[in-house]
JSON list of C-alpha atoms in Angstrom, two decimals:
[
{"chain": "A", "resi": 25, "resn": "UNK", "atom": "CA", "xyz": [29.36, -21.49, -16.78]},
{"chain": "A", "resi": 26, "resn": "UNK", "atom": "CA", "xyz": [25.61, -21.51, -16.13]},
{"chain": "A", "resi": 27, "resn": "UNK", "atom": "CA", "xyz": [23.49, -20.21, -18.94]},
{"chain": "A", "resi": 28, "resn": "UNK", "atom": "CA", "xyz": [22.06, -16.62, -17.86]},
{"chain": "A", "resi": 29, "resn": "UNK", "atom": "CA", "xyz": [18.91, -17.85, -19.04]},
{"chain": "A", "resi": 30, "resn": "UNK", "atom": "CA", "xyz": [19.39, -20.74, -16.73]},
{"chain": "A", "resi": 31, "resn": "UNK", "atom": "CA", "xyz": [16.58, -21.29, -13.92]},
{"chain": "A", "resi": 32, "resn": "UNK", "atom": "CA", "xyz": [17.15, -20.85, -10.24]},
{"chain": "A", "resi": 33, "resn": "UNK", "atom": "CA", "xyz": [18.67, -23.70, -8.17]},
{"chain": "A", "resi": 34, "resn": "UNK", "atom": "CA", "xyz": [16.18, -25.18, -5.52]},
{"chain": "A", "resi": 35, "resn": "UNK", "atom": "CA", "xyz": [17.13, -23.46, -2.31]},
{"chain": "A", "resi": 36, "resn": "UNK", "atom": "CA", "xyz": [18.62, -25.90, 0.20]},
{"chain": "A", "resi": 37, "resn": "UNK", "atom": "CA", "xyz": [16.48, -26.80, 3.29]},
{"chain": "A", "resi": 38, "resn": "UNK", "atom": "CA", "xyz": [18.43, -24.37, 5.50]},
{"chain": "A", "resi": 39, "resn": "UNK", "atom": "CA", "xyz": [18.71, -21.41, 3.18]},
{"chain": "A", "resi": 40, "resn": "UNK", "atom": "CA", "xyz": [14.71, -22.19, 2.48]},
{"chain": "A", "resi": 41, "resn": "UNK", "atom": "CA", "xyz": [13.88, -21.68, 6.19]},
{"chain": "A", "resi": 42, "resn": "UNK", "atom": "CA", "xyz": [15.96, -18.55, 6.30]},
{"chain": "A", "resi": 43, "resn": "UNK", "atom": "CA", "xyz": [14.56, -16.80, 4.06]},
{"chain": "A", "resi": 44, "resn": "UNK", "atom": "CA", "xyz": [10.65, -17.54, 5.10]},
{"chain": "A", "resi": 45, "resn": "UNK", "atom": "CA", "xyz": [11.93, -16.43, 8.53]},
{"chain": "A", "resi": 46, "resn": "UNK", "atom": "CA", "xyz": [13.56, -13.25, 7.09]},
{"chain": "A", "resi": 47, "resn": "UNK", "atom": "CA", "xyz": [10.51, -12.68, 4.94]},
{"chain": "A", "resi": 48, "resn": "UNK", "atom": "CA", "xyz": [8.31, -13.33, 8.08]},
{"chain": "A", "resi": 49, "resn": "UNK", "atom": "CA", "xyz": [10.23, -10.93, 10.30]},
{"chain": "A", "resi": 50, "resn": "UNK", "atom": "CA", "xyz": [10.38, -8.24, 7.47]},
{"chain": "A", "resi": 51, "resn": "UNK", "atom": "CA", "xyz": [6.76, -8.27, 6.94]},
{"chain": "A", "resi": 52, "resn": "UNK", "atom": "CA", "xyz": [5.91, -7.86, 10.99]},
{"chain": "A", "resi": 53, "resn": "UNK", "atom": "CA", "xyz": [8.71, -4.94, 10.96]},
{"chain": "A", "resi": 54, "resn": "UNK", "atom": "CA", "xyz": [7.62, -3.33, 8.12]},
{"chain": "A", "resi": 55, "resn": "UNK", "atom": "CA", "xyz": [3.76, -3.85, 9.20]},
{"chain": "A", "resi": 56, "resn": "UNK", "atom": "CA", "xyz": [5.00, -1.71, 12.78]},
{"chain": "A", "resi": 57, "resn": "UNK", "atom": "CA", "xyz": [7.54, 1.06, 11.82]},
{"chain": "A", "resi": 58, "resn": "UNK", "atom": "CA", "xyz": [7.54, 1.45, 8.01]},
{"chain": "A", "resi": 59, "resn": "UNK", "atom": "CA", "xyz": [10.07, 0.53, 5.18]},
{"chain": "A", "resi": 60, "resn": "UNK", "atom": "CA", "xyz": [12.74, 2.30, 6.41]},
{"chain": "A", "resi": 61, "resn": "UNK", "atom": "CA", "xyz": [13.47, -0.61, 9.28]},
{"chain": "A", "resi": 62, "resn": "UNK", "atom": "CA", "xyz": [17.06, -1.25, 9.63]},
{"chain": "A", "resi": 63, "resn": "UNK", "atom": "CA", "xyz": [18.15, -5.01, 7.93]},
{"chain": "A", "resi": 64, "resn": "UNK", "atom": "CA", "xyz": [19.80, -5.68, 11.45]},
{"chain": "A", "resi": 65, "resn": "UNK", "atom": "CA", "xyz": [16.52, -5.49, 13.40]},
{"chain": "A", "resi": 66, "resn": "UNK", "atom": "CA", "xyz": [14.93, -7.73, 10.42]},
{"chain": "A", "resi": 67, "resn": "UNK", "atom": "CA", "xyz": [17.96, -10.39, 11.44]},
{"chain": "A", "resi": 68, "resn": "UNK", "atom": "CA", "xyz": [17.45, -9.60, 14.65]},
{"chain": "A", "resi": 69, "resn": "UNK", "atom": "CA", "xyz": [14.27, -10.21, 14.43]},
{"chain": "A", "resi": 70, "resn": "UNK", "atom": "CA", "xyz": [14.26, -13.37, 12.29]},
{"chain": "A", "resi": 71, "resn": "UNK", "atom": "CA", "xyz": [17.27, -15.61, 14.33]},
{"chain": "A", "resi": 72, "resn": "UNK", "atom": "CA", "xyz": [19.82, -14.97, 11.14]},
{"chain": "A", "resi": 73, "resn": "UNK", "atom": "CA", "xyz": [23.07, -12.83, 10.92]},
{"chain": "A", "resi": 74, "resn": "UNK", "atom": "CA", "xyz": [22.71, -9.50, 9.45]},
{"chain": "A", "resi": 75, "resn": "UNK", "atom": "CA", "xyz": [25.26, -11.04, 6.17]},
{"chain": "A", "resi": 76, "resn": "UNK", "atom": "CA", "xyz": [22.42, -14.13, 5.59]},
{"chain": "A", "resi": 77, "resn": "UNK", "atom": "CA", "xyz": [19.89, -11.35, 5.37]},
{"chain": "A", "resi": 78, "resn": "UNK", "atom": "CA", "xyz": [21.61, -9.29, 2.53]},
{"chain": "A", "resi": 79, "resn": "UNK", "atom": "CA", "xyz": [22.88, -12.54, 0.62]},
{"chain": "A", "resi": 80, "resn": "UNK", "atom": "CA", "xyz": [19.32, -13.69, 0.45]},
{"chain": "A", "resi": 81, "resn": "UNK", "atom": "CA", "xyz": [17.86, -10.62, -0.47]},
{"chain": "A", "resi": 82, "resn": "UNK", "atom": "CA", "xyz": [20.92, -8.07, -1.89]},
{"chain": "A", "resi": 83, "resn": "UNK", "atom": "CA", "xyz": [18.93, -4.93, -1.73]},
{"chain": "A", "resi": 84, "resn": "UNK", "atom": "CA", "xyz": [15.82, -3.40, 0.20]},
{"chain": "A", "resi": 85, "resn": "UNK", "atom": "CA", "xyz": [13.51, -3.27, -2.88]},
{"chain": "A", "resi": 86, "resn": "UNK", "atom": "CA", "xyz": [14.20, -7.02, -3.13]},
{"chain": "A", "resi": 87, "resn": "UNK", "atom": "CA", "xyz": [12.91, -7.88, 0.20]},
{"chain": "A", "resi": 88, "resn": "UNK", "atom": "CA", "xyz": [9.92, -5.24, 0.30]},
{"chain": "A", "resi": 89, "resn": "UNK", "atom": "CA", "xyz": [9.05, -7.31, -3.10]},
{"chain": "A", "resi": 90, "resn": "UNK", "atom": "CA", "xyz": [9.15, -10.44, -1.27]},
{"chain": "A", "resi": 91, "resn": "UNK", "atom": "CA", "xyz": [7.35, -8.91, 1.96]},
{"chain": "A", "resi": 92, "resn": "UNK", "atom": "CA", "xyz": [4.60, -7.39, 0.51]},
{"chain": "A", "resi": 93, "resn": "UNK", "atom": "CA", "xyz": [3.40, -9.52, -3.01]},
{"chain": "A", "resi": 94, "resn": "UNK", "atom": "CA", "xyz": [0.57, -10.80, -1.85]},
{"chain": "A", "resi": 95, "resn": "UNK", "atom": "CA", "xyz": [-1.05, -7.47, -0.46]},
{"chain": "A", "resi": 96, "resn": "UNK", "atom": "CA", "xyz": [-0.01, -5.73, -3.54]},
{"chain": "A", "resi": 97, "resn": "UNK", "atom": "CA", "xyz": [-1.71, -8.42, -5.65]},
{"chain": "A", "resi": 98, "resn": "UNK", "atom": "CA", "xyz": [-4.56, -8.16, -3.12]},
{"chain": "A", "resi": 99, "resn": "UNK", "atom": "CA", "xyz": [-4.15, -4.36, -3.61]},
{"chain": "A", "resi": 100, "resn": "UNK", "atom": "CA", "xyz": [-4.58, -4.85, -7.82]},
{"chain": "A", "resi": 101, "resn": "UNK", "atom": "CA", "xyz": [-7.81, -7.15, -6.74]},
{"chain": "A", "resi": 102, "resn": "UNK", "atom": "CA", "xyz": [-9.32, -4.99, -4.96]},
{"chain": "A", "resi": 103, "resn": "UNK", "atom": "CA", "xyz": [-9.15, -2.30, -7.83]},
{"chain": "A", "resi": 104, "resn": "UNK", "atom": "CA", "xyz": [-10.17, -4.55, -10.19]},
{"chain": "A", "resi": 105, "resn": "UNK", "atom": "CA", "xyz": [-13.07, -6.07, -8.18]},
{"chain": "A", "resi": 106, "resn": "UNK", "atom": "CA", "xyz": [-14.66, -2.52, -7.28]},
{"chain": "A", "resi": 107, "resn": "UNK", "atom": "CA", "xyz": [-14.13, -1.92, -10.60]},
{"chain": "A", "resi": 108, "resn": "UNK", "atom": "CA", "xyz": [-16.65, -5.25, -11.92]},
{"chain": "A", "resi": 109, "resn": "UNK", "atom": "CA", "xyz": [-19.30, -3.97, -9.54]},
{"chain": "A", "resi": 110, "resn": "UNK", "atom": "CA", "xyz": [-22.20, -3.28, -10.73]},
{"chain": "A", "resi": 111, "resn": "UNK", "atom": "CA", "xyz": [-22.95, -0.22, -8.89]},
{"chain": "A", "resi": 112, "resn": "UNK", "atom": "CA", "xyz": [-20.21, 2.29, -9.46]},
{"chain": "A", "resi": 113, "resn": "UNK", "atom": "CA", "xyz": [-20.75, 4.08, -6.60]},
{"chain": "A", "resi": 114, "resn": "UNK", "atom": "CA", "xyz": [-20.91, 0.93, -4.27]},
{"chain": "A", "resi": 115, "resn": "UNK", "atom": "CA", "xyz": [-17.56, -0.58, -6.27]},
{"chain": "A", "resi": 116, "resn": "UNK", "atom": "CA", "xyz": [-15.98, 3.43, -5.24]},
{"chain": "A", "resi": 117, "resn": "UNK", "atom": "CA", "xyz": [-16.95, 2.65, -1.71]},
{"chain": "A", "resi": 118, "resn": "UNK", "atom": "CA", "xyz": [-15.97, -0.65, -1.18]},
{"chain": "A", "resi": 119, "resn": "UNK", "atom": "CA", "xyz": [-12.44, 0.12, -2.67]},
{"chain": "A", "resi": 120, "resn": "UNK", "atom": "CA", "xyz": [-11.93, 3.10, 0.04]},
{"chain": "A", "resi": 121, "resn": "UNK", "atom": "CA", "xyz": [-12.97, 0.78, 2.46]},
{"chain": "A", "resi": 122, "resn": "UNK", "atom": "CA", "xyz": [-10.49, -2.01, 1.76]},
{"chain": "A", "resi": 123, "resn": "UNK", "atom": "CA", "xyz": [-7.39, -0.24, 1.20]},
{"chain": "A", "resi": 124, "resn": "UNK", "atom": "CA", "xyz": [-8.06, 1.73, 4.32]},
{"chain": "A", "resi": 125, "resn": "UNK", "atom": "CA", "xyz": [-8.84, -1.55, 5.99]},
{"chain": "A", "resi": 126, "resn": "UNK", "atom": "CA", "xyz": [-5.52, -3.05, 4.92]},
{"chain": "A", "resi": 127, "resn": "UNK", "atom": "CA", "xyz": [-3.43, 0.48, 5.49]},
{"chain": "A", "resi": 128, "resn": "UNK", "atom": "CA", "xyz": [-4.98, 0.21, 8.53]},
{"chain": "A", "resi": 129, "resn": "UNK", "atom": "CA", "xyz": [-2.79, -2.24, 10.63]},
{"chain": "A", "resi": 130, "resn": "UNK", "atom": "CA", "xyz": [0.38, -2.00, 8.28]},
{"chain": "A", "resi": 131, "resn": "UNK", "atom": "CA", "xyz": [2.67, 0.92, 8.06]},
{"chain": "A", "resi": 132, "resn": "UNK", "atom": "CA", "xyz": [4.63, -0.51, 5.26]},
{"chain": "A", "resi": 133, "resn": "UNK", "atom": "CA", "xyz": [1.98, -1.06, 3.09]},
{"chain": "A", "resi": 134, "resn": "UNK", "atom": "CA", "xyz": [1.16, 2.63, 3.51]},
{"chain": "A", "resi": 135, "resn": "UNK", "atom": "CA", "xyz": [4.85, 3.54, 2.54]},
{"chain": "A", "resi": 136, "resn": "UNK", "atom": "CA", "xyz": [4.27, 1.28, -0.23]},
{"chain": "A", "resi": 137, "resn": "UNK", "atom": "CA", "xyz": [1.84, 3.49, -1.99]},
{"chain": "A", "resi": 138, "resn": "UNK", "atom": "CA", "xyz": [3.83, 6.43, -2.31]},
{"chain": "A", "resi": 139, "resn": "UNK", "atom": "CA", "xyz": [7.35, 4.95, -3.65]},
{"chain": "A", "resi": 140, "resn": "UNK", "atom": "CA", "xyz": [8.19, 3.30, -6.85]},
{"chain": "A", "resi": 141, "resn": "UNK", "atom": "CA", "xyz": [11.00, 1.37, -7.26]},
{"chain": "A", "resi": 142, "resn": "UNK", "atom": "CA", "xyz": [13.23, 0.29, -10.90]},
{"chain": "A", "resi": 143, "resn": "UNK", "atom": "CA", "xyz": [12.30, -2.96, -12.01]},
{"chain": "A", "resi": 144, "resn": "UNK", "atom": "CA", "xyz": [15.76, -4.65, -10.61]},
{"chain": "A", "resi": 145, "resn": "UNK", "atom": "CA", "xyz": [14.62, -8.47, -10.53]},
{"chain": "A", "resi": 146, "resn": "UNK", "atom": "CA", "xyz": [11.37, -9.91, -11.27]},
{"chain": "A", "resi": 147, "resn": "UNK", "atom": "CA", "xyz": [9.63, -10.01, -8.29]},
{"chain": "A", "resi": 148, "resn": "UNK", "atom": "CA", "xyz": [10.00, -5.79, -8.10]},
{"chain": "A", "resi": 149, "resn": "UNK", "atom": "CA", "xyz": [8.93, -5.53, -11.60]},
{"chain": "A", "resi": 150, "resn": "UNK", "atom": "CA", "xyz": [5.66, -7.46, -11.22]},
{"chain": "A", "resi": 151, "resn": "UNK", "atom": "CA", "xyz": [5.02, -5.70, -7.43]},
{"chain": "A", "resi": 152, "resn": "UNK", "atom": "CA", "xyz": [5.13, -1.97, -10.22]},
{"chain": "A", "resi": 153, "resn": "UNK", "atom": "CA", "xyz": [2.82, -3.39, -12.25]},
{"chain": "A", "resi": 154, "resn": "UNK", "atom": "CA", "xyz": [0.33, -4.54, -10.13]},
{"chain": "A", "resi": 155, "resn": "UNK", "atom": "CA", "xyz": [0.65, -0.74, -8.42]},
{"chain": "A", "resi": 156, "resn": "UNK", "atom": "CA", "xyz": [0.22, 0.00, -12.19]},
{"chain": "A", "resi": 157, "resn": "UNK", "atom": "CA", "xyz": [-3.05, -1.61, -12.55]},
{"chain": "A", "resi": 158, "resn": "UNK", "atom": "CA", "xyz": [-4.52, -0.35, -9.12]},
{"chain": "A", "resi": 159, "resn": "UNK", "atom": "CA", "xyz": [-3.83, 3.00, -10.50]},
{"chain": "A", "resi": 160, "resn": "UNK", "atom": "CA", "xyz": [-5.42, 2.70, -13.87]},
{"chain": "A", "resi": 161, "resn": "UNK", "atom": "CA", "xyz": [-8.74, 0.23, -12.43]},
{"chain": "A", "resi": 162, "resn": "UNK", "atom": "CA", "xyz": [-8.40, 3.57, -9.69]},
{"chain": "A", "resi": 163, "resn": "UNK", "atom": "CA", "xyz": [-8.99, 6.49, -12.47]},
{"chain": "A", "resi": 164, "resn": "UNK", "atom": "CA", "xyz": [-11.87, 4.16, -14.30]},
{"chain": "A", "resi": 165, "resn": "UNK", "atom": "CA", "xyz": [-13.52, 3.99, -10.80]},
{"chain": "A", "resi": 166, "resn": "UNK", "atom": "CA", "xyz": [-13.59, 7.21, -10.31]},
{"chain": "A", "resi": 167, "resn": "UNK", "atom": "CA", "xyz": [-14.87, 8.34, -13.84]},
{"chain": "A", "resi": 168, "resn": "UNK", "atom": "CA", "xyz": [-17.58, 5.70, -13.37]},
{"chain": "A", "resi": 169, "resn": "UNK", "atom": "CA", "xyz": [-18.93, 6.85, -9.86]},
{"chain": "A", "resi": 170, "resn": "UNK", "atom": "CA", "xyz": [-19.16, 10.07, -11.22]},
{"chain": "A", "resi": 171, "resn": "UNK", "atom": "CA", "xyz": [-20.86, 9.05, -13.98]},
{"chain": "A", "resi": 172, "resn": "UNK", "atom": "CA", "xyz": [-23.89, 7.42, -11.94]},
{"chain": "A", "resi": 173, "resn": "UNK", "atom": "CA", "xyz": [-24.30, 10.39, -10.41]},
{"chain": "A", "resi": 174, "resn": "UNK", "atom": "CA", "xyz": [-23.10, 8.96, -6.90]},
{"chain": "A", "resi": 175, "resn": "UNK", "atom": "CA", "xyz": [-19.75, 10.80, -6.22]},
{"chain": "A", "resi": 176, "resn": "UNK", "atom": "CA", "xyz": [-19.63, 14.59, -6.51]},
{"chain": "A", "resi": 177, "resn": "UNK", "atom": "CA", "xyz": [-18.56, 15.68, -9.48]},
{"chain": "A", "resi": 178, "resn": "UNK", "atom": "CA", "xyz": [-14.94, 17.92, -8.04]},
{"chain": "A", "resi": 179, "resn": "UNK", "atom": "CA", "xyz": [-13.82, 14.59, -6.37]},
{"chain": "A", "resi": 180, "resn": "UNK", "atom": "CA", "xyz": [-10.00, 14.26, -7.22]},
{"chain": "A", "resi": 181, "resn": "UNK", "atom": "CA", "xyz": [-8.33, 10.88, -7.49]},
{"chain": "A", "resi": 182, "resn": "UNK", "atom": "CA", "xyz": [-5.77, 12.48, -5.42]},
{"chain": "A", "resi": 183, "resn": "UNK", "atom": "CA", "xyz": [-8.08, 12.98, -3.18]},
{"chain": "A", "resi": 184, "resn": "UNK", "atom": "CA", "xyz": [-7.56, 9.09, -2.21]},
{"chain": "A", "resi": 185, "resn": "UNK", "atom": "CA", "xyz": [-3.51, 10.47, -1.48]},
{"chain": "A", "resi": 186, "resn": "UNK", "atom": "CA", "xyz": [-5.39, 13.09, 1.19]},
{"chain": "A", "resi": 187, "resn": "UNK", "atom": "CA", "xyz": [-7.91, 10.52, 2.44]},
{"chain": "A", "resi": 188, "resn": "UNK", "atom": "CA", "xyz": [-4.89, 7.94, 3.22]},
{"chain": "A", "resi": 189, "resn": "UNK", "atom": "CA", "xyz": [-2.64, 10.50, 5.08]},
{"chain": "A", "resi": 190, "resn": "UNK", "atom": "CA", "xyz": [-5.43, 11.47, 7.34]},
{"chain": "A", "resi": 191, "resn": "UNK", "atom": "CA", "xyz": [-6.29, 8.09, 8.34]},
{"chain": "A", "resi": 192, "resn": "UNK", "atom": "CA", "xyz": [-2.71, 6.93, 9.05]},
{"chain": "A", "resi": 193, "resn": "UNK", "atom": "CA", "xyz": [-3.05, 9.68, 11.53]},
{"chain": "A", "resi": 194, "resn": "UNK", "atom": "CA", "xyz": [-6.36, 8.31, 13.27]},
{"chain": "A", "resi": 195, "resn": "UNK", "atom": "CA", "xyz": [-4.79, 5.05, 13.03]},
{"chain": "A", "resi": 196, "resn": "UNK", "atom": "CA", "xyz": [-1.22, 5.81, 14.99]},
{"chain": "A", "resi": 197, "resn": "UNK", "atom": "CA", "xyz": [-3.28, 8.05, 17.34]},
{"chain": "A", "resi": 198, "resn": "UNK", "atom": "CA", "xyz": [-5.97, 5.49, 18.37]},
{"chain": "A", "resi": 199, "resn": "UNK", "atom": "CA", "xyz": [-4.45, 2.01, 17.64]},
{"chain": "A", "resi": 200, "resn": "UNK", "atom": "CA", "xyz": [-3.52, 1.17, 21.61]},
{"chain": "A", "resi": 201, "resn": "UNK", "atom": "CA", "xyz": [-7.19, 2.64, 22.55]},
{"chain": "A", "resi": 202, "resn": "UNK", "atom": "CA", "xyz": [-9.38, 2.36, 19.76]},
{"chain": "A", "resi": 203, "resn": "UNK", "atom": "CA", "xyz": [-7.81, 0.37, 16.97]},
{"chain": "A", "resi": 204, "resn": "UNK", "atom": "CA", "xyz": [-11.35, 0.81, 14.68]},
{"chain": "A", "resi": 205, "resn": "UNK", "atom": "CA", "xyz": [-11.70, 4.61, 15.04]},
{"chain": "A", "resi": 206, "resn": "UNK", "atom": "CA", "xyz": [-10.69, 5.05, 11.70]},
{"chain": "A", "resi": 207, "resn": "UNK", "atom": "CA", "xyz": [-13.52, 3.01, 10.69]},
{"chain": "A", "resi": 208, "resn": "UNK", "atom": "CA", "xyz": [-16.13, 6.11, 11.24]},
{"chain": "A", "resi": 209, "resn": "UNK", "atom": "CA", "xyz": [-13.41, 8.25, 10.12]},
{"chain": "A", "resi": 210, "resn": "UNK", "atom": "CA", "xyz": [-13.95, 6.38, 6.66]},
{"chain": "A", "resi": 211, "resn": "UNK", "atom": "CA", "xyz": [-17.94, 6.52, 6.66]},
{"chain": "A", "resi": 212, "resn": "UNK", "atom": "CA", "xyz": [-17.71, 10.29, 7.37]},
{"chain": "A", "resi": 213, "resn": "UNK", "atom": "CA", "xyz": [-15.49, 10.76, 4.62]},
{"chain": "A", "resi": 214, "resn": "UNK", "atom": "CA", "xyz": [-17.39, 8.38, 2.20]},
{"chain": "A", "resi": 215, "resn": "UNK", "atom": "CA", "xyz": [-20.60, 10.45, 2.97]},
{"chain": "A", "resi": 216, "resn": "UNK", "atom": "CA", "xyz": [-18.92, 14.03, 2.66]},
{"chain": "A", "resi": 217, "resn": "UNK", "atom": "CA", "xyz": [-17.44, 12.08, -0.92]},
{"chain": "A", "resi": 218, "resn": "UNK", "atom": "CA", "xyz": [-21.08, 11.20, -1.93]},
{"chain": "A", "resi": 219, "resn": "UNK", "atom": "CA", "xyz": [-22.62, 13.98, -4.60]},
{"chain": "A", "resi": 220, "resn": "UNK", "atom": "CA", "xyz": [-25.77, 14.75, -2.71]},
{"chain": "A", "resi": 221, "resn": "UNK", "atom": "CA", "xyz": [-23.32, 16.50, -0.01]},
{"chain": "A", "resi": 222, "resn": "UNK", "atom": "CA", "xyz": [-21.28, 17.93, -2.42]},
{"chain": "A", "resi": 223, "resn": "UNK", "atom": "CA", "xyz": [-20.63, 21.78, -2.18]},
{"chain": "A", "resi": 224, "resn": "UNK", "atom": "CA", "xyz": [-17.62, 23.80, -3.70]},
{"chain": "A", "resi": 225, "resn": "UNK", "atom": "CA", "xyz": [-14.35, 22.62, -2.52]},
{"chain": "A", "resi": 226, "resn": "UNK", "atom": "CA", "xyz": [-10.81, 24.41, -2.83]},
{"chain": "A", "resi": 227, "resn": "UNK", "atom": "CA", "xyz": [-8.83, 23.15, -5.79]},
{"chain": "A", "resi": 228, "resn": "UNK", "atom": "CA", "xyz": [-6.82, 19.92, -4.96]},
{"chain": "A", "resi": 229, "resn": "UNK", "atom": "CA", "xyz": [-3.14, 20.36, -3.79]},
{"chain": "A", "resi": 230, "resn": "UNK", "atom": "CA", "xyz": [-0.21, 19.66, -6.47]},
{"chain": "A", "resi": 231, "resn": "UNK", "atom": "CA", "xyz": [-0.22, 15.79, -6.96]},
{"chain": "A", "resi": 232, "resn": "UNK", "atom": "CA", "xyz": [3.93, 15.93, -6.27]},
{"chain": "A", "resi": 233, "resn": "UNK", "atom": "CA", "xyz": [3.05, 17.98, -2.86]},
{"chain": "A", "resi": 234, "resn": "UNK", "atom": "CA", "xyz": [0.77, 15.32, -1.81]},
{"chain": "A", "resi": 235, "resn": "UNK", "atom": "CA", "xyz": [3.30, 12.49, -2.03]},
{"chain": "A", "resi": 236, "resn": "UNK", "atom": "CA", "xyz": [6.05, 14.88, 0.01]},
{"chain": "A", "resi": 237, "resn": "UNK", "atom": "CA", "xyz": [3.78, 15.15, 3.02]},
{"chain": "A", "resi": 238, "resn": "UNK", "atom": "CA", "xyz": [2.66, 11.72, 2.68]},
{"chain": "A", "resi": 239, "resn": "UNK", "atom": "CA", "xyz": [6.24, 10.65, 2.65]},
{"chain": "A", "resi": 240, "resn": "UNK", "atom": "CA", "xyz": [6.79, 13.19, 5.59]},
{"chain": "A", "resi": 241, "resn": "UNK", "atom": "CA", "xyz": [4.21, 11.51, 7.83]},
{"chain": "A", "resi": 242, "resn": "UNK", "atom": "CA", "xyz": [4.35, 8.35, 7.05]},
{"chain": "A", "resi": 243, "resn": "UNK", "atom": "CA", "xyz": [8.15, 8.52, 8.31]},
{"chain": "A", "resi": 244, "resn": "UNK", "atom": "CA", "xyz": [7.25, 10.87, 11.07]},
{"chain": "A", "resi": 245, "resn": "UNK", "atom": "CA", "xyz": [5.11, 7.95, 12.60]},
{"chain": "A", "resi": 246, "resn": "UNK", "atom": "CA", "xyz": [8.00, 5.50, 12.69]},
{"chain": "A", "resi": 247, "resn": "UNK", "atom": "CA", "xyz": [9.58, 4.53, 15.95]}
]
């Protein structure tokens, strides 16, 4: 019997090529229609049977884990990068910027935000905690910006959940005609963010609310 602590056989040429083409396919689906697409179109899609796909990956959080490490690890560097600028307010910027930039040609990663998953395998475990570490670099941005006097004091981290539902819906509207629309749609909002614009707002939905309707129209959007 092989020792549980045992490491992973190599995968054999074959199987290797199967599951970069299933991880290929599920990243290009996911990227187009959201986590939600069907493992059949991912086979489809890849050249593989339907079975191949769940014996490589037994699950969906397993293959969304394998799709989507290296944005989420991009994701936590991007926290953490705004976070080591030296301008607060800049670092708050340039963080809205680049997770709008990368929501802004892939649906899954946009369903990614809102879900968590149970730490099933490895690869699931460290995709939560680099989610975990966007969040906390997130609040510490935040705090910061306020701090230097360049974001208005009744900004709401949530606020980011609001931001990122709107601009899923300039991006699905305008990607066949004007895939960088959302880019102005950013700037105004960055501008309306900044605290020499600031005036009294309405308090901030229910954080729980905020994930529903993102949930809602982030699946609403899918083919």
């Amino acid at each position: 019997m092989t020792s549980p602590t045992s490491p992973e056989r190599p995968l054999r040429t074959d199987a290797a090529r199967n599951r970069t083409a299933i991880v290929a396919a599920a990243q290009r689906a996911f990227a187009e229609a959201g986590l939600q697409v069907p493992f059949d179109e991912i086979a489809r899609r890849a050249g593989v049977g339907e079975a191949t796909v769940h014996r490589r990956f037994p699950d969906r959080a397993s293959l969304i884990a394998a799709a989507f490490g290296d944005k989420m690890t991009a994701y936590a560097e991007a926290a953490a990068q705004a976070l080591a600028e030296p301008d607060p307010w800049q670092g708050f910027c340039g963080y809205v910027r680049r997770v709008c930039a990368m929501q802004s040609g892939d649906r899954g990663f946009a369903d990614l935000l809102t879900v968590t998953f149970a730490a099933v395998n490895p690869a699931v475990a460290q995709l939560e905690e680099h989610r975990g570490s966007a969040l906390r670099d997130w609040l510490t941005i935040v705090r910061k910006a306020k701090a230097s006097g360049g974001l208005r004091k009744d900004f709401h981290p949530d606020d980011m959940i609001v931001l990122l539902i709107a601009n899923a819906g300039v991006v699905a509207a305008t990607a066949a005609t004007a895939p960088d629309a959302w880019q102005r749609h950013i700037e105004y909002m960055l501008q309306a963010f900044a605290a020499d614009n600031s005036r009294p707002l309405p308090a901030p939905p229910a954080h729980d609310a905020l994930l529903r309707t993102m949930r809602r129209t982030q699946s609403s959007s899918t083919p």
